CSV table of C-alpha atoms in Angstrom, one decimal:
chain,number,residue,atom,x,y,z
A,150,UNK,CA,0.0,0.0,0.0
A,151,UNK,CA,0.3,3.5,-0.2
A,152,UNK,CA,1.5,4.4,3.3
A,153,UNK,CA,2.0,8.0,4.5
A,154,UNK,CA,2.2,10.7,1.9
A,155,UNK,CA,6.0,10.7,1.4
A,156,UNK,CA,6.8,14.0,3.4
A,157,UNK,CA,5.4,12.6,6.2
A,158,UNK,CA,6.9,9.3,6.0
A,159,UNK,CA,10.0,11.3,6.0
A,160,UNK,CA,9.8,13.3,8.9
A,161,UNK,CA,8.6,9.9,10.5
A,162,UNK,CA,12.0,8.3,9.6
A,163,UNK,CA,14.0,11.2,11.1
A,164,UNK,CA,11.9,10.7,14.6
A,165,UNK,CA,12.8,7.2,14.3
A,166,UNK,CA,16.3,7.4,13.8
A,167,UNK,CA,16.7,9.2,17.9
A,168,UNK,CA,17.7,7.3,20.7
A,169,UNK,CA,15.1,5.5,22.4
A,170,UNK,CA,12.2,6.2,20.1
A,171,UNK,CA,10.5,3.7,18.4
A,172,UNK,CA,8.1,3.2,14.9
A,173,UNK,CA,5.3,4.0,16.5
A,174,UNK,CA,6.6,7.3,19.4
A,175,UNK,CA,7.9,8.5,15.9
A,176,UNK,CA,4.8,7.7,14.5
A,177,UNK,CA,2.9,9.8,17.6
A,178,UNK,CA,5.8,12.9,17.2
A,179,UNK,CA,5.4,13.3,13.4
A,180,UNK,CA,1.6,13.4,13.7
A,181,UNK,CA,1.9,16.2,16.8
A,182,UNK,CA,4.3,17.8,14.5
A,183,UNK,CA,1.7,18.0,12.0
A,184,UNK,CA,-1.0,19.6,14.3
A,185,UNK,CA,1.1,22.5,15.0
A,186,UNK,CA,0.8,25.9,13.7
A,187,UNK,CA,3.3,25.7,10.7
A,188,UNK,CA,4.9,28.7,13.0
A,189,UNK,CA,6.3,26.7,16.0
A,190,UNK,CA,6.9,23.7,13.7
A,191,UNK,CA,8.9,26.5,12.0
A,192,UNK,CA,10.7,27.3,15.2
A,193,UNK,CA,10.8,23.8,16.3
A,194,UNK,CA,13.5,23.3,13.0
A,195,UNK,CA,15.4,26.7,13.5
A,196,UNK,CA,16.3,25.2,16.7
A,197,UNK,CA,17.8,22.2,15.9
A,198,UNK,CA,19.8,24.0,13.1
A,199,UNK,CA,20.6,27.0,15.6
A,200,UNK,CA,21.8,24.2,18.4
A,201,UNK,CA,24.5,23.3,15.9
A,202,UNK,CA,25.1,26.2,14.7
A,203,UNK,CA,25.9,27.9,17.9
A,204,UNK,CA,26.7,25.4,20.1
A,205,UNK,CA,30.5,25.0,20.6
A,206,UNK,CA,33.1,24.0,23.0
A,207,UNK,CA,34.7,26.4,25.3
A,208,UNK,CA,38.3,26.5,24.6
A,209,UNK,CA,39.5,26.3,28.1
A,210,UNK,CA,37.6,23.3,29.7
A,211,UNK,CA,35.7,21.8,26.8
A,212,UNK,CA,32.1,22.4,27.6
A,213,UNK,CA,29.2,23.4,26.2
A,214,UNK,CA,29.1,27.4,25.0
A,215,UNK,CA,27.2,29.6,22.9
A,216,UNK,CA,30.9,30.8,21.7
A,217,UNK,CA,34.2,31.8,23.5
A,218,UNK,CA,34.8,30.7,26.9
A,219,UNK,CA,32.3,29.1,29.0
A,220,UNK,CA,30.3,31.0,31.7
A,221,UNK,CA,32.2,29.0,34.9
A,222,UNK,CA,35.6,29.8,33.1
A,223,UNK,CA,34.7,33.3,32.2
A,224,UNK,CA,33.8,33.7,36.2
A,225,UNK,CA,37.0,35.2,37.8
A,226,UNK,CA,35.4,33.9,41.9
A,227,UNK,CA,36.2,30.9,40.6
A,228,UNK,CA,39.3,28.6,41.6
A,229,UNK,CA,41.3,28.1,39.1
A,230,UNK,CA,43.3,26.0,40.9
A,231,UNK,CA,41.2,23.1,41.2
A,232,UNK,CA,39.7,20.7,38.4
A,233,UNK,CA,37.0,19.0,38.6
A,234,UNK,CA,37.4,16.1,35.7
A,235,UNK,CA,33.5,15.0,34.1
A,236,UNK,CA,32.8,13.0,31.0
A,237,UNK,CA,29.9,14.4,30.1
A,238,UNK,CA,28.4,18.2,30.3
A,239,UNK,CA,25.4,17.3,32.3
A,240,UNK,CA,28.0,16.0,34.8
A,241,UNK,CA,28.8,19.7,35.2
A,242,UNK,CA,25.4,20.9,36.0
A,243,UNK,CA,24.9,17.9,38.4
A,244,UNK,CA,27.9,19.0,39.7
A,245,UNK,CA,26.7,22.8,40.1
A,246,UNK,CA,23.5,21.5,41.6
A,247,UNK,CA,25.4,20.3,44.4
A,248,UNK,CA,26.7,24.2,45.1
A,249,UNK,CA,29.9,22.6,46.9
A,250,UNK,CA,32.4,23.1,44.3
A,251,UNK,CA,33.8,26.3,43.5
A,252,UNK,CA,36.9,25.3,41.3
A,253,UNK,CA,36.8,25.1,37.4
A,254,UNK,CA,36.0,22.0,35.2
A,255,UNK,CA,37.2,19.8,32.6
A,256,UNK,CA,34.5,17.9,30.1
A,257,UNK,CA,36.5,14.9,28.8
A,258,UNK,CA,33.3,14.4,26.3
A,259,UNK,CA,33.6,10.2,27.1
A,260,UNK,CA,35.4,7.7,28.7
A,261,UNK,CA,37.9,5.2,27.4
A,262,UNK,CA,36.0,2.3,25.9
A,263,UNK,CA,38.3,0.2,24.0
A,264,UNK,CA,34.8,-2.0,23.4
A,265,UNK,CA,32.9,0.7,21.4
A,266,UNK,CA,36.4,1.7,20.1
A,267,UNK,CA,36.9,5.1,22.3
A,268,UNK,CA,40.7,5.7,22.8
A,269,UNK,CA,42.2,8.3,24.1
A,270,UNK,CA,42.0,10.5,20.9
A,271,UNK,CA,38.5,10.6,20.9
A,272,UNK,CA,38.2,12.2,24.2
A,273,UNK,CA,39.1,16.0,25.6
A,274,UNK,CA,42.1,14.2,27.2
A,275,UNK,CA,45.1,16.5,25.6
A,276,UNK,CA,43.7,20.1,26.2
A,277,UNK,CA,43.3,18.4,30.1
A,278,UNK,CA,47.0,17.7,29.9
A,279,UNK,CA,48.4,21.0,28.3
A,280,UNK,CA,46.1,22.8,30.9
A,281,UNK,CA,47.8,20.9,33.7
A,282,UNK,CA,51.0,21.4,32.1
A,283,UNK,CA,50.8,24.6,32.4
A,284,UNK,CA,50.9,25.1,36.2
A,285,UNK,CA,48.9,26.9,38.4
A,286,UNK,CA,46.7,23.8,39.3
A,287,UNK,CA,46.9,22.1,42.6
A,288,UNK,CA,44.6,19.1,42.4
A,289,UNK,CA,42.5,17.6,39.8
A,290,UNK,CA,39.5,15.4,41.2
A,291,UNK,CA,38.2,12.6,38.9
A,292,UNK,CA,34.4,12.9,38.6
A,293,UNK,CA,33.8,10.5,36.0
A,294,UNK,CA,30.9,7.5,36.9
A,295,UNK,CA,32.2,4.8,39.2
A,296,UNK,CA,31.6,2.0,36.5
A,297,UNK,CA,34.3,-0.1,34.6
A,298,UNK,CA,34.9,2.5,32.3
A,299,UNK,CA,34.9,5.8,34.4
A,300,UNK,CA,37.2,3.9,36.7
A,301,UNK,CA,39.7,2.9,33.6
A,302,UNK,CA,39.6,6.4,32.0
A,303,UNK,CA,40.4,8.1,35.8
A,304,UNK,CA,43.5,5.5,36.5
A,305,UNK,CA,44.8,6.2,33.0
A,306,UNK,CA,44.4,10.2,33.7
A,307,UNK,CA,45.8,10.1,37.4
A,308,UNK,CA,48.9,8.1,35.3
A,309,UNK,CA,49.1,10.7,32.6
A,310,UNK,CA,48.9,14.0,35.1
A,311,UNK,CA,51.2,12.5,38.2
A,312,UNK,CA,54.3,13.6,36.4
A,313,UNK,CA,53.6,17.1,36.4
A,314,UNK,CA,53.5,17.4,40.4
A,315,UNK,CA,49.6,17.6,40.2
A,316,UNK,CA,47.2,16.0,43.1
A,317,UNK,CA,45.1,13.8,41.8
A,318,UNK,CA,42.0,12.5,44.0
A,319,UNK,CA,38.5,10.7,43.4
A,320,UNK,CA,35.3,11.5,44.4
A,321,UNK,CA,34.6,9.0,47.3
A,322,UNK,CA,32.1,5.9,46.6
A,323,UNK,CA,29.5,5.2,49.5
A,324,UNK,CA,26.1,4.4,50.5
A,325,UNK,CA,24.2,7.3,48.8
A,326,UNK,CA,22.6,9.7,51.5
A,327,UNK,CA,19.1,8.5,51.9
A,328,UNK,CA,19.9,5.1,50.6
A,329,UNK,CA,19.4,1.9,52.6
A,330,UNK,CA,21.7,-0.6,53.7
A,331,UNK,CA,20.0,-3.2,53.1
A,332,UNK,CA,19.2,-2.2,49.3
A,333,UNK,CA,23.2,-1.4,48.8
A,334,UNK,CA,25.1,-3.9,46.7
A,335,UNK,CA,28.4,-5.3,47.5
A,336,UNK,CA,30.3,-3.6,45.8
A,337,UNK,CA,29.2,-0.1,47.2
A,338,UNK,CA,29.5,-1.4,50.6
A,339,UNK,CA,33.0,-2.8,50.9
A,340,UNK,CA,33.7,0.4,49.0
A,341,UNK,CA,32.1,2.5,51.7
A,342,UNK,CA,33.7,0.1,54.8
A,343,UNK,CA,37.1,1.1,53.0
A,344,UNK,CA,36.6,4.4,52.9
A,345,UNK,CA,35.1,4.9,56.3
A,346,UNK,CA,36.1,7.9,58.4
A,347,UNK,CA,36.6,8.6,62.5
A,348,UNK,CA,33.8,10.5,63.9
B,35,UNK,CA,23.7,29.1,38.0
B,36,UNK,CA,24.9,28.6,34.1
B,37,UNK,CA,22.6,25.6,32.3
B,38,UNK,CA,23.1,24.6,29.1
B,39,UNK,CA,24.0,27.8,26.8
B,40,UNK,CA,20.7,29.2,25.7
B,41,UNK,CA,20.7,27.8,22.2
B,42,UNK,CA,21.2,23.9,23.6
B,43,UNK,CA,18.7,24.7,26.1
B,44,UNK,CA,15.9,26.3,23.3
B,45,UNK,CA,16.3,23.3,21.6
B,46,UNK,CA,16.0,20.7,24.8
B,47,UNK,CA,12.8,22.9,25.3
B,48,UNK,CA,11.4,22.1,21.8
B,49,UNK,CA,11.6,18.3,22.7
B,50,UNK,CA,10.0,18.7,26.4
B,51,UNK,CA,7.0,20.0,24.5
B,52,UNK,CA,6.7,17.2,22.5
B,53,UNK,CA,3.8,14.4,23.5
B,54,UNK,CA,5.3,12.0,26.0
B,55,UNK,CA,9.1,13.3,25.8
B,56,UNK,CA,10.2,14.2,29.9
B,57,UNK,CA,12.5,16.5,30.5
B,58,UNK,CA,15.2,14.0,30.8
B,59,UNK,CA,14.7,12.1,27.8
B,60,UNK,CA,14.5,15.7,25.7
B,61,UNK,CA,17.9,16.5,27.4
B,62,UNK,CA,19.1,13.4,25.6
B,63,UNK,CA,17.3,14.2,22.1
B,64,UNK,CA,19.1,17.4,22.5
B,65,UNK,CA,22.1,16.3,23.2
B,66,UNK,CA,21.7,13.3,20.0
B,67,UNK,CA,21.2,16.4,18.0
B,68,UNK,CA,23.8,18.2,18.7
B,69,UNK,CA,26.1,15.4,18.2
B,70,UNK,CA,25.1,14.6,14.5
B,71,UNK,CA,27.0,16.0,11.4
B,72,UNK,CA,25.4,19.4,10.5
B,73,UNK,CA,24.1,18.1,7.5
B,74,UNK,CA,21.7,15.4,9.5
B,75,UNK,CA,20.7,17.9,11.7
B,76,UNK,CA,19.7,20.4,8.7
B,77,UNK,CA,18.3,17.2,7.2
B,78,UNK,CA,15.8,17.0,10.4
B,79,UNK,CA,14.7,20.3,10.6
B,80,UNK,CA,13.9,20.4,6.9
B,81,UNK,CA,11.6,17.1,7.2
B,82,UNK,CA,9.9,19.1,9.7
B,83,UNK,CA,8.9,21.9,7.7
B,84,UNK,CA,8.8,20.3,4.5
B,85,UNK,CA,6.1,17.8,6.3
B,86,UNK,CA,4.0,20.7,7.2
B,87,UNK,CA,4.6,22.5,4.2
B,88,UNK,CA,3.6,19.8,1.6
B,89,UNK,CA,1.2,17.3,3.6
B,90,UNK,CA,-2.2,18.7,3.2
B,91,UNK,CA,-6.1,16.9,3.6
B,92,UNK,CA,-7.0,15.2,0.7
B,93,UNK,CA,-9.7,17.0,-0.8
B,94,UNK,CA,-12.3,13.7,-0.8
B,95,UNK,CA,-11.5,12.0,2.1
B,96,UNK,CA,-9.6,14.0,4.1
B,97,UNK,CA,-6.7,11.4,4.6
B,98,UNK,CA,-3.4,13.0,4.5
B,99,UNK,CA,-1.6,13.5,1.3
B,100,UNK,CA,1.1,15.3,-0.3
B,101,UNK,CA,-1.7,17.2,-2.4
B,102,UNK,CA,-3.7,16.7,-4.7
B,103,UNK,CA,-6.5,13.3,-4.1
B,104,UNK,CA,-4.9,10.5,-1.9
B,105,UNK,CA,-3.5,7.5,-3.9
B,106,UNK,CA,-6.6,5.4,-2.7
B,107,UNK,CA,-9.1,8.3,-4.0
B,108,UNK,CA,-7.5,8.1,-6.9
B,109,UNK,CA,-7.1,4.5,-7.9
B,110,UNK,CA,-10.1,3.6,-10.0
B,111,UNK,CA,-10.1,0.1,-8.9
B,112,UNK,CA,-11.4,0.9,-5.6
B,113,UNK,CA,-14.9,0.3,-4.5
B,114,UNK,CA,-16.9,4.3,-4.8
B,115,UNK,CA,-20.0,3.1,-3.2
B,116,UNK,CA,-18.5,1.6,0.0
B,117,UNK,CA,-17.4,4.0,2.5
B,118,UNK,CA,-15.0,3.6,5.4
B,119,UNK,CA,-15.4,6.0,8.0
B,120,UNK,CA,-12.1,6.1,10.6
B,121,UNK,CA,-11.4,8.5,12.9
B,122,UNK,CA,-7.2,8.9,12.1
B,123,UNK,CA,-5.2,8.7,9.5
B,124,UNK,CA,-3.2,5.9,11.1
B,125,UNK,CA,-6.6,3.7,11.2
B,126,UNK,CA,-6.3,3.4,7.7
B,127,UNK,CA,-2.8,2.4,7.4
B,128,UNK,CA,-4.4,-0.6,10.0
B,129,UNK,CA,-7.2,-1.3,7.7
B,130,UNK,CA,-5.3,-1.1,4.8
B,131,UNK,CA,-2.7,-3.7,6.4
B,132,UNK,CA,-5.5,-6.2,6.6
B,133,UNK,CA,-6.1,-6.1,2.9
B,134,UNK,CA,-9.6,-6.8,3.2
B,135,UNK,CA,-11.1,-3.7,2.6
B,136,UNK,CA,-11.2,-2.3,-0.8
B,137,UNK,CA,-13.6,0.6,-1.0
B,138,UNK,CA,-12.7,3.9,0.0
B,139,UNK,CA,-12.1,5.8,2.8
B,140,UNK,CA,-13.1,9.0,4.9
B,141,UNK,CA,-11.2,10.6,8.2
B,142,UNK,CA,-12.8,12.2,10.6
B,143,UNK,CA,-9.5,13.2,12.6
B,144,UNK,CA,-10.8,12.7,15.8
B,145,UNK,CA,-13.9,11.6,17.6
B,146,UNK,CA,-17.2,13.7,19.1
B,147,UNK,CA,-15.7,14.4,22.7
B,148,UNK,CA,-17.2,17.4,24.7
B,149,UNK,CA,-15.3,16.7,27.7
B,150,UNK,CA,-12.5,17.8,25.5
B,151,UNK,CA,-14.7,20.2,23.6
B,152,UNK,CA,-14.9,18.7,20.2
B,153,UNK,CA,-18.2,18.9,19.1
B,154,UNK,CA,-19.1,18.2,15.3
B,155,UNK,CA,-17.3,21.1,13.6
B,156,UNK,CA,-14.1,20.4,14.6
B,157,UNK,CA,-14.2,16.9,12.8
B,158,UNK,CA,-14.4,16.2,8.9
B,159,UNK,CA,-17.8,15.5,9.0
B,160,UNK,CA,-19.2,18.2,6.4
B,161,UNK,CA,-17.7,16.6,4.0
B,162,UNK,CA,-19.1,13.2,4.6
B,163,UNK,CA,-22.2,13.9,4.5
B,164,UNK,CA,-21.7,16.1,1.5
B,165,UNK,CA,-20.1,12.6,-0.1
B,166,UNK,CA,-23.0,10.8,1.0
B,167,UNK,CA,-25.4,13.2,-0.2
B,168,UNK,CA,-24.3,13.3,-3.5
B,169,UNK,CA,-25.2,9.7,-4.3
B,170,UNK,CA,-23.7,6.7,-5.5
B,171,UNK,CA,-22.4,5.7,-2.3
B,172,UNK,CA,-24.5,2.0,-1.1
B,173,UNK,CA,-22.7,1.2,2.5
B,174,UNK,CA,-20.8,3.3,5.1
B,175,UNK,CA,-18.8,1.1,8.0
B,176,UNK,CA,-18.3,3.0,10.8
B,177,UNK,CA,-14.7,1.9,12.0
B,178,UNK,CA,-14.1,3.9,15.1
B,179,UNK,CA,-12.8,2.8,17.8
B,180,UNK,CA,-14.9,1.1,20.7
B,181,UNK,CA,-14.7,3.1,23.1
B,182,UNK,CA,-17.4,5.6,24.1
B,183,UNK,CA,-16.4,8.4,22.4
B,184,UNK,CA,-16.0,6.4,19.1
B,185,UNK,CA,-19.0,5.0,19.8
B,186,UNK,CA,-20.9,8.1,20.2
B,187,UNK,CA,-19.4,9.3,17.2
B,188,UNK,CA,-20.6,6.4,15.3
B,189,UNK,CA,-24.3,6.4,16.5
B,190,UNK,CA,-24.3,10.5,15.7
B,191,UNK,CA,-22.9,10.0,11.9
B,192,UNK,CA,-25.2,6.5,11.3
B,193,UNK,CA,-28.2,9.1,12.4
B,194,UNK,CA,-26.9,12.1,10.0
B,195,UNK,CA,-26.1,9.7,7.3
B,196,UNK,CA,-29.4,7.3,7.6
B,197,UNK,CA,-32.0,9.9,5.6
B,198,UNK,CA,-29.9,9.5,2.3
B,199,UNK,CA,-30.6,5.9,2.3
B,200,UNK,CA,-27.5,4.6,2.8
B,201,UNK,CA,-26.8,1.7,4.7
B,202,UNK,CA,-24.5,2.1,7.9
B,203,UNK,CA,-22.9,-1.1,9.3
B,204,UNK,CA,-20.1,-0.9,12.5
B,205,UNK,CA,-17.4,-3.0,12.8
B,206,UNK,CA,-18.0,-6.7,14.6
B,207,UNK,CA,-17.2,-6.5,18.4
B,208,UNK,CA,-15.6,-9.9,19.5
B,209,UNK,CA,-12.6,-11.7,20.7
B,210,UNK,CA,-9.8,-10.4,19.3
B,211,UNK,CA,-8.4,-13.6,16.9
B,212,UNK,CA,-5.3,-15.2,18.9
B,213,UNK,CA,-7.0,-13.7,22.6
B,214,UNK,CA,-7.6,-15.8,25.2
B,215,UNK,CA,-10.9,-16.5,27.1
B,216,UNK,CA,-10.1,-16.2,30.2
B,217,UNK,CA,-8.5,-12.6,29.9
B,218,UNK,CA,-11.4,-11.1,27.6
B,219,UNK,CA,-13.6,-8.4,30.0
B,220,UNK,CA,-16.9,-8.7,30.5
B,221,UNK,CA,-18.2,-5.9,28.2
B,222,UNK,CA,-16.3,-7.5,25.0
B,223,UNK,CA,-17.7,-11.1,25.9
B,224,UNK,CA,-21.2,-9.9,26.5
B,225,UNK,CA,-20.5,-8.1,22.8
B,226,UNK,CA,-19.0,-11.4,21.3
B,227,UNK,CA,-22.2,-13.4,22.9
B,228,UNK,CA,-24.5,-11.1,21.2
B,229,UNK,CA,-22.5,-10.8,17.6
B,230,UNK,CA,-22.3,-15.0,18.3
B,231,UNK,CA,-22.9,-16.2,14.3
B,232,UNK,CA,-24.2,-19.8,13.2
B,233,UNK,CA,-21.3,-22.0,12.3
């Protein structure tokens, strides 16, 4: 048969192809695209194309910017002297959320992976270096996700920044506050007898 | 503080508005979008406007089409005097699937529903009954939903329809072919008891 006129199998396809939507959610979008007035369906594509367009990476700590440096690096009440080290840029606003660190950031964009072929290339790993490199940087505290892969990429930056006289720590693993004992897995809890601390 | 820059977040707001898309999971649209070679993403916005530019109501049954009379309304081979009357678009991609039906087609795009205040003008039904009123048609199936609102919908049109002398049929209620007994509610067995046909 004749399925959707063509224009909208199109737009169809396009919903389709985004993570974690199916045939029939793209399906659902295309028709509420569709139903709009043709002037936020309008906008609706001007910002996609503007994201792109304007979105870049902030030459200093690789986030996210609308152009030049970042808003957290452009902020002079910041520390400059500590790093913060995330893989992802919503790591930063967690982070900022929390409103208990003052220092700067570094967006490493990924972790290692050698499994979906991420090396160390492909990651914001050598403006980290060259900004370590160039002094003035006391300690640099791996933020990346305590999983296999945040783990490996922290170890392999600790290695890479030791030589250059730099502190490197880790955020500390533990029972998450509010959590339950009972509910914590293994894992977390010999990490969090480890890491215990005198009252 | 600092969120996304304001382009990133325009766009992650353009995905939050979308039906059934959380602010997390637009994040995460945003975020695929921004990621994807420019000429994807110009790609995407374009099959948005191009979809609302070019997809317009067919001008005999009001199915969607890229202008001009659908492909059904305009294949001679199917049946003019049997009309079947769906309340979306995507119902007759589902009747069409089960090649069984080969009249034609009208769409209502959407159901009588005052609780959501759509009464008969907001629906295509002006041009159904202009259809039916110009003659030639024999039998109308109402195919909308059972549920209340498609039912309500379907006894309203069989009475607008019924003083041109047309026959108006509904769709059999029953067990759905491959159900099971013992999960069918009581409302679709009491249907399928009354509907019961001599074997």
């Amino acid at each position: 048969m004749e399925y959707f006129p063509a224009p909208l199998e199109k737009l169809v396809e396009q919903f389709a192809r985004l993570p974690g939507i199916g045939s029939k959610s793209a399906q659902r979008l295309a028709f509420h695209v569709l139903n709009l007035p043709m002037e936020q369906a309008q906008e609706f594509a001007n910002a996609i194309v503007e994201a792109k367009q304007k979105v870049t990476l902030c030459p200093i700590c690789r986030n996210l910017t609308a152009g030049g440096p970042c808003p957290i690096c452009a902020n002079p009440k910041r520390d400059e002297s500590l790093l913060c080290v995330v893989a992802d840029p919503r790591d930063v606003i967690a982070m900022e959320r929390a409103r208990e660190f003052h220092g700067r950031y570094h967006v490493l964009h990924g972790v290692l992976s050698p499994m979906n072929h991420v090396g160390p290339d492909d990651l914001q790993i050598k403006p980290l270096v060259d900004r370590v490199a160039q002094g003035g940087i006391r300690e640099v505290i791996m933020a990346t996700n305590p999983d296999t892969e945040g783990e490996t990429t922290a170890l392999y930056l600790a290695r890479l920044l030791k030589p250059f006289g730099v502190k490197v720590t880790r955020l500390a693993y533990g029972i998450p506050v509010g959590g339950h004992l009972e509910f914590a897995d293994d894992a977390t809890l010999t990490r969090a007898l480890e890491g215990r601390q005198e009252l």
